Amino acid sequence: MNTSLLTAFLLATVALTEHATAQIASDQMESKGRGSLGYPVMGVVTISDRLALSLLRVQMVEAGSSRVVCDQQIGIQGNFQLPAQPIGFYELRVVGATGEIRYSQEIHNSSTGDLNIVLGEKKQSAGAKLISATRLEHKTTKRAKKEIAEATKAFQNGKRQDAIRHLEVAAADDPDSFDALSNLGALQLQEREADKAIAWLERAYKIDPTDAANNTNLSAYHAFKDDYAKAQYFAEASLRSDPGSSRAHYMLAFSLVRQGKNMDSARQHLEKIQDLFGPARKLLLSLTPKQ
């Protein structure tokens, strides 16, 4: 199985907090070790109200912990440059004077590229994601909540196996806890235990078939198993819920390339995210004929 372009990216979507999602890159770009610094993140924010521009700030939020690692006032021309951080997934936010999120974008700082952010007059929602009625109505048990919290701590301390054990207890106590199930699947996928991951991911899918992150992980699983039609199906489902997901764009392009169809569409998806997500640029270059 030729999965080099997939395993360079193979993802896991780990929430580890109720109603939250965070993404983890597998081995952080082949030539860079864990803890290596990525590139500074820079760009320009444009808005018609110049007075409002002076009140905006840019934040960079760590995916795994939701910790704000950079917080900077936007320059008078709308420019910003955030210092280099360890390579990984982050949420880039533009925040208003009262702390409201005006813009949100998922980024990966393994490659360079200027961001051009245009704000409209109306507040842009950062987290308006689809959630199934079943999931919304479910009340997580106290023990499951406690175990998910312990899993969060373990994960943030780099103890993934401990996190898995806590989530297994949570899932046993509360079999309908979407967070426990989805995160178990995500962590097992990251551990390259695909056959263990799929059972958890499918159980989570039955509870909430609209969840973008879980669908992206299902796409990654099926791509790993060389079922690229199913990988395409789940990547498309993910993008319907979260059109801005770099990982879903990548998985859709990857599955199209492996099927040898809609190559123009695959290139468009990769071009959209190539400055945000290193593996996309690598895959795009592989599609470009050598001179």
Short mmCIF file of C-alpha atoms in Angstrom, two decimals:
data_model
loop_
_atom_site.label_atom_id
_atom_site.label_comp_id
_atom_site.label_asym_id
_atom_site.label_seq_id
_atom_site.Cartn_x
_atom_site.Cartn_y
_atom_site.Cartn_z
CA MET A 1 0.00 0.00 0.00
CA ASN A 2 1.50 3.32 -1.07
CA THR A 3 0.42 5.66 1.69
CA SER A 4 3.40 7.98 1.99
CA LEU A 5 1.38 11.07 1.17
CA LEU A 6 -1.30 9.97 3.60
CA THR A 7 0.93 8.97 6.51
CA ALA A 8 2.81 12.24 6.26
CA PHE A 9 -0.51 13.74 7.20
CA LEU A 10 -2.48 10.95 8.92
CA LEU A 11 -4.63 12.85 11.30
CA ALA A 12 -6.50 12.42 14.46
CA THR A 13 -9.21 14.76 15.58
CA VAL A 14 -9.04 14.98 19.34
CA ALA A 15 -11.53 17.06 21.28
CA LEU A 16 -10.92 15.87 24.84
CA THR A 17 -13.31 18.55 26.01
CA GLU A 18 -17.04 18.33 25.67
CA HIS A 19 -18.32 20.01 22.49
CA ALA A 20 -14.81 20.99 21.34
CA THR A 21 -12.45 19.74 18.65
CA ALA A 22 -8.70 19.92 18.20
CA GLN A 23 -6.50 18.47 15.51
CA ILE A 24 -3.18 16.70 15.85
CA ALA A 25 -0.69 16.16 13.02
CA SER A 26 0.86 12.70 13.18
CA ASP A 27 4.62 13.03 12.99
CA GLN A 28 4.86 16.76 12.26
CA MET A 29 6.35 16.88 8.78
CA GLU A 30 9.00 14.29 8.03
CA SER A 31 12.11 16.49 8.29
CA LYS A 32 11.17 18.33 11.47
CA GLY A 33 11.21 16.72 14.90
CA ARG A 34 8.75 17.20 17.69
CA GLY A 35 9.00 20.65 19.22
CA SER A 36 10.58 22.18 16.10
CA LEU A 37 9.46 25.70 15.32
CA GLY A 38 7.32 26.44 12.32
CA TYR A 39 7.24 29.66 10.35
CA PRO A 40 5.93 33.00 11.65
CA VAL A 41 2.32 33.64 10.69
CA MET A 42 1.74 36.93 8.93
CA GLY A 43 -0.92 38.67 6.91
CA VAL A 44 -3.24 41.63 6.52
CA VAL A 45 -6.74 42.26 7.86
CA THR A 46 -9.00 44.46 5.73
CA ILE A 47 -12.20 46.11 6.94
CA SER A 48 -14.08 49.15 5.65
CA ASP A 49 -14.27 50.80 9.09
CA ARG A 50 -10.71 52.02 9.76
CA LEU A 51 -11.62 52.98 13.32
CA ALA A 52 -12.78 49.44 14.03
CA LEU A 53 -9.49 48.14 12.61
CA SER A 54 -7.54 49.86 15.37
CA LEU A 55 -9.51 47.90 17.99
CA LEU A 56 -8.88 44.44 16.55
CA ARG A 57 -6.38 41.86 17.79
CA VAL A 58 -5.02 38.67 16.24
CA GLN A 59 -4.70 35.53 18.33
CA MET A 60 -3.11 32.16 17.66
CA VAL A 61 -4.74 29.36 19.65
CA GLU A 62 -3.13 25.97 20.22
CA ALA A 63 -5.33 23.17 18.92
CA GLY A 64 -4.72 20.58 21.61
CA SER A 65 -5.32 22.79 24.64
CA SER A 66 -7.25 25.83 23.33
CA ARG A 67 -4.47 27.90 24.88
CA VAL A 68 -3.80 31.34 23.39
CA VAL A 69 -0.10 31.26 22.48
CA CYS A 70 0.02 34.66 20.70
CA ASP A 71 -2.08 37.78 21.15
CA GLN A 72 -1.18 40.86 19.14
CA GLN A 73 -2.72 44.21 18.27
CA ILE A 74 -3.26 44.62 14.53
CA GLY A 75 -1.06 47.29 12.93
CA ILE A 76 -2.46 50.57 11.65
CA GLN A 77 -2.37 49.24 8.09
CA GLY A 78 -4.08 46.01 9.14
CA ASN A 79 -0.84 44.05 9.12
CA PHE A 80 0.25 41.45 11.65
CA GLN A 81 3.13 39.01 12.17
CA LEU A 82 2.92 36.37 14.88
CA PRO A 83 6.18 34.78 16.09
CA ALA A 84 7.14 31.21 15.23
CA GLN A 85 5.56 28.48 17.37
CA PRO A 86 6.09 24.70 17.56
CA ILE A 87 4.87 23.04 14.37
CA GLY A 88 1.26 21.97 14.58
CA PHE A 89 -2.36 22.93 14.10
CA TYR A 90 -3.64 26.25 15.39
CA GLU A 91 -6.74 28.39 15.21
CA LEU A 92 -6.09 31.91 13.98
CA ARG A 93 -8.60 34.40 15.36
CA VAL A 94 -9.38 38.03 14.76
CA VAL A 95 -10.90 39.32 17.99
CA GLY A 96 -12.91 42.50 18.56
CA ALA A 97 -12.71 45.05 21.35
CA THR A 98 -15.09 43.14 23.62
CA GLY A 99 -13.44 39.77 22.99
CA GLU A 100 -15.90 38.64 20.33
CA ILE A 101 -14.46 36.45 17.58
CA ARG A 102 -14.78 38.24 14.25
CA TYR A 103 -12.95 35.66 12.17
CA SER A 104 -11.54 32.17 12.68
CA GLN A 105 -9.37 30.01 10.46
CA GLU A 106 -7.56 26.74 10.99
CA ILE A 107 -3.87 26.89 10.08
CA HIS A 108 -0.78 24.69 10.10
CA ASN A 109 2.47 26.60 10.49
CA SER A 110 4.77 24.22 8.61
CA SER A 111 4.88 26.45 5.52
CA THR A 112 5.02 30.14 4.69
CA GLY A 113 2.34 32.28 3.10
CA ASP A 114 0.64 35.58 3.79
CA LEU A 115 -2.97 35.54 4.93
CA ASN A 116 -5.40 38.05 3.46
CA ILE A 117 -8.40 38.38 5.79
CA VAL A 118 -11.36 40.49 4.70
CA LEU A 119 -13.93 41.26 7.38
CA GLY A 120 -17.48 42.19 6.53
CA GLU A 121 -19.69 44.48 8.54
CA LYS A 122 -21.39 41.56 10.26
CA LYS A 123 -19.65 39.41 12.80
CA GLN A 124 -18.32 36.20 11.31
CA SER A 125 -19.11 33.11 13.30
CA ALA A 126 -16.13 31.01 14.36
CA GLY A 127 -17.89 27.89 15.45
CA ALA A 128 -21.30 27.58 13.83
CA LYS A 129 -20.96 23.85 13.24
CA LEU A 130 -23.78 21.39 12.69
CA ILE A 131 -24.64 19.17 15.67
CA SER A 132 -27.26 16.42 15.57
CA ALA A 133 -30.36 16.63 17.75
CA THR A 134 -29.43 13.32 19.38
CA ARG A 135 -26.10 14.69 20.47
CA LEU A 136 -27.58 17.95 21.71
CA GLU A 137 -30.20 16.16 23.81
CA HIS A 138 -27.76 13.74 25.39
CA LYS A 139 -26.73 14.37 29.01
CA THR A 140 -23.25 13.05 29.69
CA THR A 141 -22.93 11.16 32.98
CA LYS A 142 -20.89 12.67 35.80
CA ARG A 143 -18.36 9.87 35.72
CA ALA A 144 -17.92 10.16 31.95
CA LYS A 145 -17.34 13.90 32.29
CA LYS A 146 -14.72 13.26 34.97
CA GLU A 147 -12.95 10.65 32.84
CA ILE A 148 -12.99 12.94 29.78
CA ALA A 149 -11.44 15.67 31.94
CA GLU A 150 -8.74 13.26 33.10
CA ALA A 151 -8.15 12.23 29.50
CA THR A 152 -7.69 15.88 28.63
CA LYS A 153 -4.98 16.26 31.25
CA ALA A 154 -3.24 13.07 30.18
CA PHE A 155 -3.31 14.07 26.53
CA GLN A 156 -1.95 17.54 27.23
CA ASN A 157 0.91 15.91 29.15
CA GLY A 158 1.72 13.69 26.19
CA LYS A 159 0.34 10.52 27.81
CA ARG A 160 -1.86 9.27 24.99
CA GLN A 161 -2.25 5.72 26.32
CA ASP A 162 -3.48 7.09 29.65
CA ALA A 163 -5.90 9.32 27.75
CA ILE A 164 -7.20 6.30 25.85
CA ARG A 165 -7.76 4.39 29.09
CA HIS A 166 -9.73 7.26 30.62
CA LEU A 167 -11.85 7.57 27.49
CA GLU A 168 -12.53 3.83 27.49
CA VAL A 169 -13.88 4.15 31.04
CA ALA A 170 -16.00 7.12 29.95
CA ALA A 171 -17.39 5.18 26.99
CA ALA A 172 -18.20 2.17 29.16
CA ASP A 173 -20.02 4.36 31.67
CA ASP A 174 -21.78 6.42 29.01
CA PRO A 175 -22.03 4.48 25.71
CA ASP A 176 -23.77 7.45 24.03
CA SER A 177 -21.09 10.01 24.83
CA PHE A 178 -20.10 11.35 21.42
CA ASP A 179 -16.98 13.02 22.82
CA ALA A 180 -15.66 9.81 24.37
CA LEU A 181 -16.35 7.72 21.27
CA SER A 182 -15.06 10.19 18.69
CA ASN A 183 -11.91 10.93 20.66
CA LEU A 184 -11.18 7.27 21.23
CA GLY A 185 -11.36 6.71 17.50
CA ALA A 186 -9.17 9.75 16.88
CA LEU A 187 -6.48 8.66 19.33
CA GLN A 188 -6.45 5.10 18.05
CA LEU A 189 -6.10 6.47 14.53
CA GLN A 190 -3.16 8.57 15.63
CA GLU A 191 -1.61 5.51 17.25
CA ARG A 192 -1.90 3.76 13.85
CA GLU A 193 -4.42 1.33 15.33
CA ALA A 194 -6.85 1.75 12.45
CA ASP A 195 -8.77 -1.47 13.08
CA LYS A 196 -9.43 -0.38 16.66
CA ALA A 197 -10.29 3.17 15.62
CA ILE A 198 -13.06 2.35 13.18
CA ALA A 199 -15.44 0.86 15.75
CA TRP A 200 -15.33 4.04 17.85
CA LEU A 201 -15.58 6.34 14.84
CA GLU A 202 -18.61 4.49 13.49
CA ARG A 203 -20.36 4.56 16.85
CA ALA A 204 -19.77 8.31 17.04
CA TYR A 205 -21.06 8.66 13.47
CA LYS A 206 -24.36 7.00 14.41
CA ILE A 207 -24.83 9.61 17.14
CA ASP A 208 -23.84 12.58 15.00
CA PRO A 209 -23.36 11.97 11.25
CA THR A 210 -22.87 15.71 10.70
CA ASP A 211 -19.73 16.15 12.82
CA ALA A 212 -17.01 17.43 10.48
CA ALA A 213 -14.02 16.25 12.49
CA ASN A 214 -15.31 12.71 12.95
CA ASN A 215 -16.15 12.50 9.25
CA THR A 216 -12.64 13.61 8.35
CA ASN A 217 -11.22 10.86 10.54
CA LEU A 218 -13.53 8.35 8.84
CA SER A 219 -12.20 9.60 5.53
CA ALA A 220 -8.62 9.08 6.73
CA TYR A 221 -9.45 5.56 7.91
CA HIS A 222 -10.95 4.51 4.58
CA ALA A 223 -8.06 6.08 2.67
CA PHE A 224 -5.66 4.07 4.83
CA LYS A 225 -7.65 0.97 3.83
CA ASP A 226 -7.45 1.95 0.13
CA ASP A 227 -11.21 2.50 -0.11
CA TYR A 228 -10.95 5.91 -1.75
CA ALA A 229 -14.61 6.13 -2.78
CA LYS A 230 -15.63 5.99 0.89
CA ALA A 231 -12.81 8.35 1.78
CA GLN A 232 -14.22 10.80 -0.74
CA TYR A 233 -17.75 10.38 0.66
CA PHE A 234 -16.74 11.23 4.22
CA ALA A 235 -14.46 14.10 3.18
CA GLU A 236 -17.35 15.66 1.25
CA ALA A 237 -19.62 15.17 4.27
CA SER A 238 -17.05 16.90 6.45
CA LEU A 239 -16.84 19.89 4.11
CA ARG A 240 -20.61 20.27 4.07
CA SER A 241 -20.48 20.84 7.82
CA ASP A 242 -17.19 22.77 7.93
CA PRO A 243 -16.23 24.25 4.53
CA GLY A 244 -13.05 25.75 5.99
CA SER A 245 -11.46 22.51 7.21
CA SER A 246 -7.97 22.17 5.71
CA ARG A 247 -7.86 18.49 6.62
CA ALA A 248 -11.15 17.75 4.88
CA HIS A 249 -9.99 19.60 1.75
CA TYR A 250 -6.80 17.55 1.81
CA MET A 251 -8.58 14.23 2.30
CA LEU A 252 -11.00 14.98 -0.53
CA ALA A 253 -8.14 15.86 -2.87
CA PHE A 254 -6.17 12.81 -1.76
CA SER A 255 -9.10 10.46 -2.38
CA LEU A 256 -9.77 11.98 -5.81
CA VAL A 257 -6.12 11.64 -6.80
CA ARG A 258 -6.04 8.00 -5.71
CA GLN A 259 -9.15 7.32 -7.80
CA GLY A 260 -7.65 9.16 -10.76
CA LYS A 261 -10.71 11.32 -11.25
CA ASN A 262 -11.65 15.01 -11.11
CA MET A 263 -7.99 16.00 -11.03
CA ASP A 264 -8.79 19.66 -11.67
CA SER A 265 -11.06 19.62 -8.62
CA ALA A 266 -8.33 17.94 -6.56
CA ARG A 267 -5.84 20.64 -7.55
CA GLN A 268 -8.31 23.37 -6.61
CA HIS A 269 -8.76 21.91 -3.13
CA LEU A 270 -5.00 21.67 -2.66
CA GLU A 271 -4.33 25.17 -3.99
CA LYS A 272 -6.85 26.52 -1.51
CA ILE A 273 -4.91 25.19 1.48
CA GLN A 274 -1.33 24.83 0.25
CA ASP A 275 -0.11 27.86 2.22
CA LEU A 276 -1.81 26.63 5.38
CA PHE A 277 -1.13 22.92 5.33
CA GLY A 278 2.26 21.47 4.38
CA PRO A 279 1.11 18.04 3.10
CA ALA A 280 -1.20 19.78 0.61
CA ARG A 281 1.74 21.50 -1.03
CA LYS A 282 3.64 18.21 -1.22
CA LEU A 283 0.70 16.44 -2.86
CA LEU A 284 0.16 19.36 -5.25
CA LEU A 285 3.81 19.27 -6.31
CA SER A 286 3.48 15.55 -7.03
CA LEU A 287 0.71 16.36 -9.51
CA THR A 288 2.78 18.96 -11.35
CA PRO A 289 4.63 17.56 -14.39
CA LYS A 290 8.39 17.96 -14.12
CA GLN A 291 9.97 20.28 -16.68
#
